[in-house]
Coordinates of C-alpha atoms and ligand atoms in Angstrom, one line a residue:
X27 CA 0.0 0.0 0.0
X28 CA 1.5 3.3 -1.1
X29 CA 1.4 6.1 1.4
X30 CA -0.8 9.1 0.4
X31 CA -1.3 12.6 1.7
X32 CA -4.0 15.2 1.0
X33 CA -2.7 18.7 0.2
X34 CA -4.9 21.8 0.5
X35 CA -4.3 25.1 -1.4
X36 CA -2.7 28.0 0.5
X37 CA -3.2 31.7 0.8
X38 CA 0.4 32.7 1.5
X39 CA 3.8 31.5 2.6
X40 CA 5.6 33.3 5.5
X41 CA 8.1 32.5 8.2
X42 CA 11.7 31.7 9.1
X43 CA 13.4 28.3 8.5
X44 CA 16.6 26.5 9.2
X45 CA 17.1 23.3 7.3
X46 CA 19.1 20.1 7.9
X47 CA 22.5 19.9 6.4
X48 CA 23.1 19.7 2.7
X49 CA 22.8 16.2 1.3
X50 CA 25.7 16.5 -1.2
X51 CA 28.1 17.8 1.6
X52 CA 26.8 15.3 4.2
X53 CA 27.7 12.4 1.9
X54 CA 31.2 13.8 1.1
X55 CA 32.2 14.8 4.6
X56 CA 31.1 11.3 5.9
X57 CA 33.0 9.4 3.2
X58 CA 36.2 11.4 3.7
X59 CA 35.8 11.2 7.5
X60 CA 36.0 7.4 7.1
X61 CA 39.3 7.7 5.3
X62 CA 40.8 10.4 7.6
X63 CA 42.9 10.1 10.7
X64 CA 41.1 11.0 13.9
X65 CA 37.5 11.6 14.9
X66 CA 35.4 13.9 12.7
X67 CA 32.5 15.7 14.3
X68 CA 29.7 16.8 12.0
X69 CA 26.8 19.0 13.2
X70 CA 23.6 19.5 11.3
X71 CA 24.1 16.3 9.3
X72 CA 21.4 15.6 6.7
X73 CA 18.3 13.8 8.1
X74 CA 17.6 12.2 4.8
X75 CA 17.6 8.4 4.2
X76 CA 20.2 8.8 1.4
X77 CA 22.8 10.0 3.9
X78 CA 21.8 7.4 6.4
X79 CA 22.7 4.8 3.8
X80 CA 26.2 6.4 3.4
X81 CA 26.6 6.1 7.2
X82 CA 25.5 2.4 7.3
X83 CA 27.8 1.6 4.4
X84 CA 30.7 3.2 6.4
X85 CA 29.8 1.1 9.4
X86 CA 29.8 -2.1 7.2
X87 CA 33.3 -1.0 6.1
X88 CA 34.6 -1.0 9.7
X89 CA 34.2 2.7 10.6
X90 CA 32.8 3.6 14.0
X91 CA 29.9 6.0 13.4
X92 CA 28.1 7.5 16.3
X93 CA 24.8 9.4 15.8
X94 CA 24.5 11.6 18.9
X95 CA 21.1 13.1 18.2
X96 CA 20.2 16.6 17.1
X97 CA 22.0 16.2 13.8
X98 CA 25.4 15.5 15.4
X99 CA 27.4 12.6 13.8
X100 CA 30.9 11.5 14.9
X101 CA 33.0 9.3 12.7
X102 CA 36.2 7.6 13.7
X103 CA 38.4 7.5 10.6
X104 CA 40.3 4.4 9.6
X105 CA 43.3 6.3 8.1
X106 CA 45.1 3.5 6.4
X107 CA 42.2 1.6 4.9
X108 CA 38.7 0.2 5.3
X109 CA 37.7 -3.3 6.3
X110 CA 36.2 -5.8 3.9
X111 CA 32.4 -5.8 4.4
X112 CA 30.7 -9.1 5.3
X113 CA 27.6 -8.6 3.1
X114 CA 26.6 -6.5 0.1
X115 CA 26.5 -2.8 0.8
X116 CA 23.0 -1.5 0.5
X117 CA 22.8 2.0 -1.0
X118 CA 19.0 2.2 -0.9
X119 CA 17.9 4.9 -3.3
X120 CA 21.2 6.8 -3.2
X121 CA 23.1 7.2 -6.4
X122 CA 25.5 9.5 -4.6
X123 CA 26.4 6.7 -2.1
X124 CA 27.0 4.1 -4.8
X125 CA 28.9 6.3 -7.2
X126 CA 31.2 8.1 -4.8
X127 CA 31.9 5.1 -2.5
X128 CA 32.8 3.1 -5.7
X129 CA 35.7 5.5 -6.1
X130 CA 37.0 4.7 -2.6
X131 CA 36.3 0.9 -2.8
X132 CA 38.1 0.7 -6.2
X133 CA 41.3 1.4 -4.2
X134 CA 40.8 -1.1 -1.3
X135 CA 42.5 -4.5 -1.3
X136 CA 39.2 -6.5 -1.1
X137 CA 36.2 -7.2 -3.2
X138 CA 32.9 -5.6 -2.3
X139 CA 29.4 -5.6 -3.7
X140 CA 26.8 -2.8 -4.0
X141 CA 23.1 -3.1 -4.2
X142 CA 20.3 -0.6 -4.3
X143 CA 16.5 -0.3 -4.4
X144 CA 14.4 -0.8 -7.6
X145 CA 15.0 2.8 -8.8
X146 CA 18.8 2.8 -8.1
X147 CA 19.0 -0.6 -9.8
X148 CA 17.9 1.1 -13.1
X149 CA 20.4 3.9 -13.0
X150 CA 23.5 4.2 -15.1
X151 CA 26.8 3.2 -13.4
X152 CA 29.0 3.0 -16.6
X153 CA 29.9 6.6 -15.9
X154 CA 31.9 5.5 -12.9
X155 CA 32.8 2.0 -14.0
X156 CA 34.7 3.3 -17.0
X157 CA 37.2 5.7 -15.3
X158 CA 37.6 3.4 -12.2
X159 CA 38.4 0.5 -14.5
X160 CA 40.9 2.6 -16.4
X161 CA 42.6 3.2 -13.1
X162 CA 43.0 -0.5 -12.5
X163 CA 39.9 -1.7 -10.6
X164 CA 37.8 -4.6 -11.9
X165 CA 34.1 -3.9 -11.8
X166 CA 31.3 -6.3 -12.7
X167 CA 27.7 -4.9 -13.2
X168 CA 24.4 -5.8 -14.7
X169 CA 25.1 -4.3 -18.1
X170 CA 26.2 -1.0 -16.7
X171 CA 23.6 -0.9 -13.9
X172 CA 23.7 -2.1 -10.2
X173 CA 24.4 -4.5 -8.6
X174 CA 28.1 -3.8 -8.8
X175 CA 30.9 -6.0 -7.7
X176 CA 34.2 -4.1 -7.2
X177 CA 37.5 -5.9 -7.0
X178 CA 39.8 -3.2 -5.6
X179 CA 43.4 -2.7 -6.6
X180 CA 46.4 -0.5 -6.3
X181 CA 45.1 2.3 -8.6
X182 CA 47.0 4.3 -11.2
X183 CA 46.4 8.0 -11.7
X184 CA 44.3 9.0 -14.7
X185 CA 43.7 12.1 -16.8
X186 CA 39.9 11.8 -17.3
X187 CA 37.7 13.9 -19.5
X188 CA 34.1 13.3 -18.3
X189 CA 31.6 12.8 -21.1
X190 CA 28.7 13.7 -18.9
X191 CA 28.6 16.7 -16.5
X192 CA 28.2 14.9 -13.2
X193 CA 29.5 16.0 -9.8
X194 CA 29.1 12.4 -8.5
X195 CA 31.4 11.1 -11.2
X196 CA 33.9 13.9 -10.6
X197 CA 34.0 13.2 -6.8
X198 CA 34.2 9.4 -7.4
X199 CA 37.3 9.8 -9.6
X200 CA 38.9 12.4 -7.3
X201 CA 38.4 10.1 -4.3
X202 CA 39.9 7.2 -6.3
X203 CA 42.7 9.6 -7.3
X204 CA 43.4 10.5 -3.6
X205 CA 44.1 6.8 -3.0
X206 CA 46.0 6.2 -6.3
X207 CA 49.6 6.4 -7.2
X208 CA 50.5 9.6 -9.2
X209 CA 48.5 12.7 -10.1
X210 CA 44.9 12.3 -11.2
X211 CA 43.1 15.0 -13.3
X212 CA 39.4 15.3 -14.0
X213 CA 38.0 17.6 -16.5
X214 CA 34.2 18.3 -16.8
X215 CA 32.3 19.5 -19.9
X216 CA 30.3 22.0 -17.7
X217 CA 30.9 23.3 -14.2
X218 CA 29.1 21.1 -11.6
X219 CA 28.9 21.4 -7.9
X220 CA 32.4 21.6 -6.3
X221 CA 31.7 20.1 -2.9
X222 CA 34.1 17.1 -3.5
X223 CA 37.0 19.5 -4.2
X224 CA 36.1 21.8 -1.2
X225 CA 35.7 18.8 1.1
X226 CA 39.0 17.3 0.1
X227 CA 40.7 20.6 0.9
X228 CA 38.8 20.9 4.2
X229 CA 40.2 17.5 5.2
X230 CA 43.7 18.7 4.4
X231 CA 44.3 17.4 0.9
X232 CA 46.0 19.6 -1.7
X233 CA 44.3 19.9 -5.0
X234 CA 44.7 22.1 -8.0
X235 CA 41.8 23.8 -9.9
X236 CA 41.9 25.6 -13.2
X237 CA 38.8 26.2 -15.2
X238 CA 36.9 22.9 -15.3
X239 CA 39.9 20.8 -14.5
X240 CA 40.8 19.5 -11.1
X241 CA 44.1 17.7 -10.1
X242 CA 44.8 15.6 -7.0
X243 CA 48.1 14.0 -6.0
X244 CA 47.6 10.5 -4.7
X245 CA 48.5 9.0 -1.4
X246 CA 47.8 12.1 0.7
X247 CA 46.7 11.8 4.3
X248 CA 43.4 13.3 5.4
X249 CA 42.9 14.9 8.9
X250 CA 39.6 14.7 10.8
X251 CA 37.5 17.9 10.9
X252 CA 34.9 19.5 13.0
X253 CA 32.2 21.1 10.8
X254 CA 28.6 22.4 10.9
X255 CA 27.0 21.5 7.6
X256 CA 25.0 24.3 6.0
X257 CA 21.3 23.9 5.3
X258 CA 20.4 22.1 2.1
X259 CA 19.8 24.6 -0.7
X260 CA 18.1 22.0 -3.0
X261 CA 15.6 21.5 -0.2
X262 CA 15.3 25.2 0.4
X263 CA 14.3 25.5 -3.3
X264 CA 11.0 23.9 -2.6
X265 CA 10.1 26.5 0.1
X266 CA 11.5 29.4 -1.9
X267 CA 9.5 28.4 -5.0
X268 CA 6.4 27.9 -2.8
X269 CA 6.9 31.5 -1.4
X270 CA 7.5 32.8 -4.9
X271 CA 3.9 31.8 -5.8
X272 CA 2.4 34.4 -3.5
X273 CA 2.6 38.1 -4.0
X274 CA 2.6 38.9 -0.2
X275 CA 5.0 36.2 0.9
X276 CA 8.1 36.6 3.0
X277 CA 10.4 33.7 3.8
X278 CA 13.7 33.8 5.6
X279 CA 16.1 30.8 5.5
X280 CA 19.0 30.9 7.9
X281 CA 22.3 29.0 7.8
X282 CA 21.7 28.1 4.2
X283 CA 24.4 26.8 1.7
X284 CA 25.1 29.5 -0.8
X285 CA 27.9 27.9 -2.8
X286 CA 27.7 29.5 -6.2
X287 CA 27.7 26.1 -8.0
X288 CA 24.5 25.3 -6.0
X289 CA 22.6 28.6 -5.5
X290 CA 21.6 29.3 -9.1
X291 CA 17.9 28.9 -8.1
X292 CA 18.2 32.2 -6.1
X293 CA 19.6 34.1 -9.2
X294 CA 16.9 32.6 -11.3
X295 CA 14.0 33.5 -9.0
X296 CA 15.4 37.0 -8.7
X297 CA 15.7 37.3 -12.5
X298 CA 12.1 36.1 -12.8
X299 CA 10.9 38.9 -10.4
X300 CA 11.1 37.7 -6.8
X301 CA 12.9 40.0 -4.4
X302 CA 15.8 38.2 -2.7
X303 CA 18.0 39.7 0.0
X304 CA 21.2 38.2 1.4
X305 CA 21.2 39.2 5.1
X306 CA 24.5 37.5 6.1
X307 CA 27.4 35.6 4.5
X308 CA 30.2 33.5 6.0
X309 CA 32.6 30.8 4.8
X310 CA 32.7 27.5 6.6
X311 CA 35.3 24.9 5.4
X312 CA 35.4 26.7 2.0
X313 CA 31.6 26.6 1.7
X314 CA 29.6 29.9 1.5
X315 CA 26.8 30.0 4.0
X316 CA 24.3 32.7 4.8
X317 CA 20.8 33.9 5.5
X318 CA 18.5 34.9 2.7
X319 CA 15.1 36.4 2.6
X320 CA 12.6 36.1 -0.3
X321 CA 9.7 38.4 -0.9
X322 CA 7.7 37.6 -3.9
X323 CA 6.0 39.8 -6.4
X324 CA 5.1 37.3 -9.0
X325 CA 7.3 35.3 -11.4
X326 CA 7.7 36.2 -15.1
X327 CA 9.3 33.7 -17.4
X328 CA 12.5 31.7 -17.9
X329 CA 14.3 29.7 -20.6
X330 CA 16.7 27.3 -18.9
X331 CA 19.3 25.5 -21.0
X332 CA 23.0 24.6 -21.2
X333 CA 25.2 25.3 -18.2
X334 CA 22.2 26.8 -16.4
X335 CA 20.4 23.5 -16.7
X336 CA 23.4 21.7 -15.1
X337 CA 23.6 24.2 -12.3
X338 CA 19.9 23.8 -11.6
X339 CA 19.7 20.0 -12.1
X340 CA 18.0 19.2 -8.7
X341 CA 15.8 22.3 -8.8
X342 CA 14.2 21.7 -12.2
X343 CA 11.3 19.6 -10.8
X344 CA 10.1 22.4 -8.5
X345 CA 10.7 25.0 -11.2
X346 CA 8.5 22.9 -13.5
X347 CA 5.9 22.7 -10.7
X348 CA 5.6 26.5 -10.4
X349 CA 5.9 27.1 -14.2
X350 CA 2.1 27.1 -14.9
X351 CA 1.6 29.8 -12.3
X352 CA 4.2 32.2 -13.8
X353 CA 3.3 35.0 -16.2
X354 CA 4.9 33.6 -19.4
X355 CA 5.9 30.1 -18.5
X356 CA 9.2 28.2 -18.2
X357 CA 11.0 26.2 -20.9
X358 CA 13.6 23.6 -19.7
X359 CA 16.1 22.3 -22.3
X360 CA 19.3 20.2 -22.3
X361 CA 18.0 18.2 -19.3
X362 CA 18.1 14.7 -20.7
X363 CA 19.8 13.7 -17.4
X364 CA 16.5 14.2 -15.7
X365 CA 15.3 11.0 -17.3
X366 CA 17.9 8.9 -15.4
X367 CA 17.5 10.4 -11.9
X368 CA 15.5 8.7 -9.1
X369 CA 12.7 8.5 -11.7
X370 CA 12.3 9.7 -15.2
X371 CA 11.6 13.2 -13.9
X372 CA 10.4 14.6 -17.2
X373 CA 7.8 12.0 -17.6
X374 CA 6.7 12.1 -13.9
X375 CA 6.3 15.9 -14.0
X376 CA 4.4 15.8 -17.2
X377 CA 2.0 13.2 -15.9
X378 CA 1.3 14.9 -12.6
X379 CA 1.0 18.4 -14.0
X380 CA -1.3 17.2 -16.8
X381 CA -3.5 15.4 -14.2
X382 CA -3.9 18.8 -12.5
X383 CA -5.1 20.2 -15.8
X384 CA -1.9 21.9 -17.0
X385 CA -1.0 22.2 -20.6
X386 CA 2.6 21.5 -21.5
X387 CA 4.9 20.0 -24.0
X388 CA 7.1 17.1 -23.0
X389 CA 10.4 17.2 -24.9
X390 CA 13.1 14.7 -25.2
X391 CA 15.4 16.9 -23.2
X392 CA 13.0 18.9 -21.1
X393 CA 9.6 20.6 -20.8
X394 CA 7.8 23.6 -22.3
X395 CA 5.2 24.8 -19.8
X396 CA 3.1 27.9 -20.6
X397 CA 2.2 30.4 -17.9
X398 CA -1.0 31.9 -16.6
X399 CA -2.6 28.5 -16.1
X400 CA -5.2 27.5 -13.5
X401 CA -4.6 24.1 -12.1
X402 CA -7.0 22.0 -10.1
X403 CA -6.3 19.5 -7.3
X404 CA -6.1 16.0 -8.6
X405 CA -4.5 12.6 -7.8
X406 CA -0.8 12.8 -8.6
X407 CA 2.0 10.3 -8.0
X408 CA 5.6 10.8 -6.8
X409 CA 6.9 8.0 -9.0
X410 CA 8.8 7.0 -5.8
X411 CA 11.0 10.1 -6.2
X412 CA 11.6 12.5 -3.4
X413 CA 11.9 15.6 -5.5
X414 CA 8.8 14.8 -7.5
X415 CA 6.8 14.3 -4.3
X416 CA 7.9 17.7 -3.0
X417 CA 7.4 19.4 -6.3
X418 CA 3.8 18.3 -6.5
X419 CA 3.2 19.5 -2.9
X420 CA 4.3 22.9 -4.1
X421 CA 2.1 22.9 -7.2
X422 CA -0.8 21.9 -5.0
X423 CA -0.5 25.2 -3.0
X424 CA -2.0 27.3 -5.8
X425 CA -4.4 24.7 -7.3
X426 CA -8.1 24.9 -6.9
X427 CA -9.3 22.2 -4.5
X428 CA -7.4 19.4 -2.8
X429 CA -4.6 17.3 -4.3
X430 CA -3.9 13.7 -3.3
X431 CA -0.3 12.8 -3.5
X432 CA 0.5 9.1 -3.6
X433 CA 4.0 7.9 -2.7
X434 CA 4.5 11.0 -0.6
X435 CA 6.8 9.2 1.8
X436 CA 9.5 9.3 -0.9
X437 CA 10.3 12.8 0.4
X438 CA 12.2 11.1 3.3
X439 CA 15.0 10.3 0.9
X440 CA 16.3 13.8 1.3
X441 CA 14.0 15.5 3.8
X442 CA 11.7 13.4 6.1
X443 CA 10.3 16.5 7.8
X444 CA 9.2 18.2 4.6
X445 CA 5.5 18.1 5.0
X446 CA 5.5 19.3 8.6
X447 CA 7.9 22.1 7.7
X448 CA 5.7 23.1 4.8
X449 CA 2.7 23.3 7.1
X450 CA 4.7 25.6 9.4
X451 CA 5.2 28.3 6.7
X452 CA 2.0 27.9 4.8
X453 CA -1.0 30.1 5.6
X454 CA -4.3 28.6 4.6
Ligands
S3P19 C1 24.9 15.2 -6.8 C2 25.1 15.5 -8.1 C3 23.9 15.5 -9.1 C4 22.6 15.6 -8.4 C5 22.5 14.7 -7.2 C6 23.6 15.0 -6.2 C7 26.1 15.2 -6.0 O1 23.9 14.2 -9.8 O2 21.6 15.5 -9.3 O3 21.2 14.9 -6.6 O4 26.0 15.3 -4.7 O5 27.2 15.2 -6.5 P1 24.9 13.9 -11.0 O6 26.3 13.8 -10.5 O7 24.4 12.6 -11.6 O8 24.7 15.0 -12.0

């Protein structure tokens, strides 16, 4: 039986929020903590199921991981190497866990196996298998998909030009490069999030960065860190877009990740007509963090393509969800990657928005969604995908009548507290 939730329309969005730690950073800090010397202390660790899978994989690899409550996680690093797991490593729904940990396990002197849920089992892994194999690991898969069986080896450095823009692949190869002999380079076709690079530096590794090319010398030692993880900006995007739907809204988000490779949604909403103020700005472990306030005045239009699509990759579902309520609509192009995320997000968005009465065009690589539409509450499905569940919850706020969202519990993959937090800032 799939979980379902009834969503009522809203009159306004207002309030102040502080969100659990960014998912991308939580994964990377935890993984590097496992390799470091000493005890890493992380505050405001992500509460999502994905990051919990990273922690349970680390435990299975012999790391002591203590969850102290209140978002505090302490990880005892194993410095010189991980322990062979006694069973297959379960990554659940988390592509990040599987792809990035693959880079680390490719360099261990044992064989390990990775499994995932039905969604993850359909996702492409050739993108990490190819470079890690070129570095010397042996990896068996189900025709480029999970499960993976990784026979680790002493890795050789590589100079790798990534065919797809993927931060997970970039981090995977850099983590393998950290453990390899020689200097590894990774070059990406478009800039993607740079948390892997910043996390490596925070843990004391030296790297070089020039344009879209990163270099790392192998066999460097990492030192444990103490860090507070900034609020997840991809989660914030759902609340910011919800607020952007109402002319009188006012939403403040404190302690938010504002890394420029992640915060493109703020620039886009501002360019579309929302008023966005940065109230404070600091740097923690190389990551920009601050407080932002959004006051909406109605959204105009946007055409999102190329590098902007890559920069907004996790925010595209919620942008599509608000598109019908904008003045001139939103067109999303160059987003073929959305078809191989936790679900085929283009198809899932098109199905749900159409069920709510929206007119739109489904393209091979995106969506064309006209503005000034009136949507009505309907039965929509998350397709088991956290960002689709949360996107439809936002679309429901401006629909006429109630919306029934099936598979709503998928939201727990990144933000289990999503619906209660939404209730806190929504005025009905
Ligand atoms: C992520 C990178 C992106 C993103 C995912 C998290 C990361 O995936 O969609 O949610 O933490 O590096 P790709 O690397 O597949 O683009």
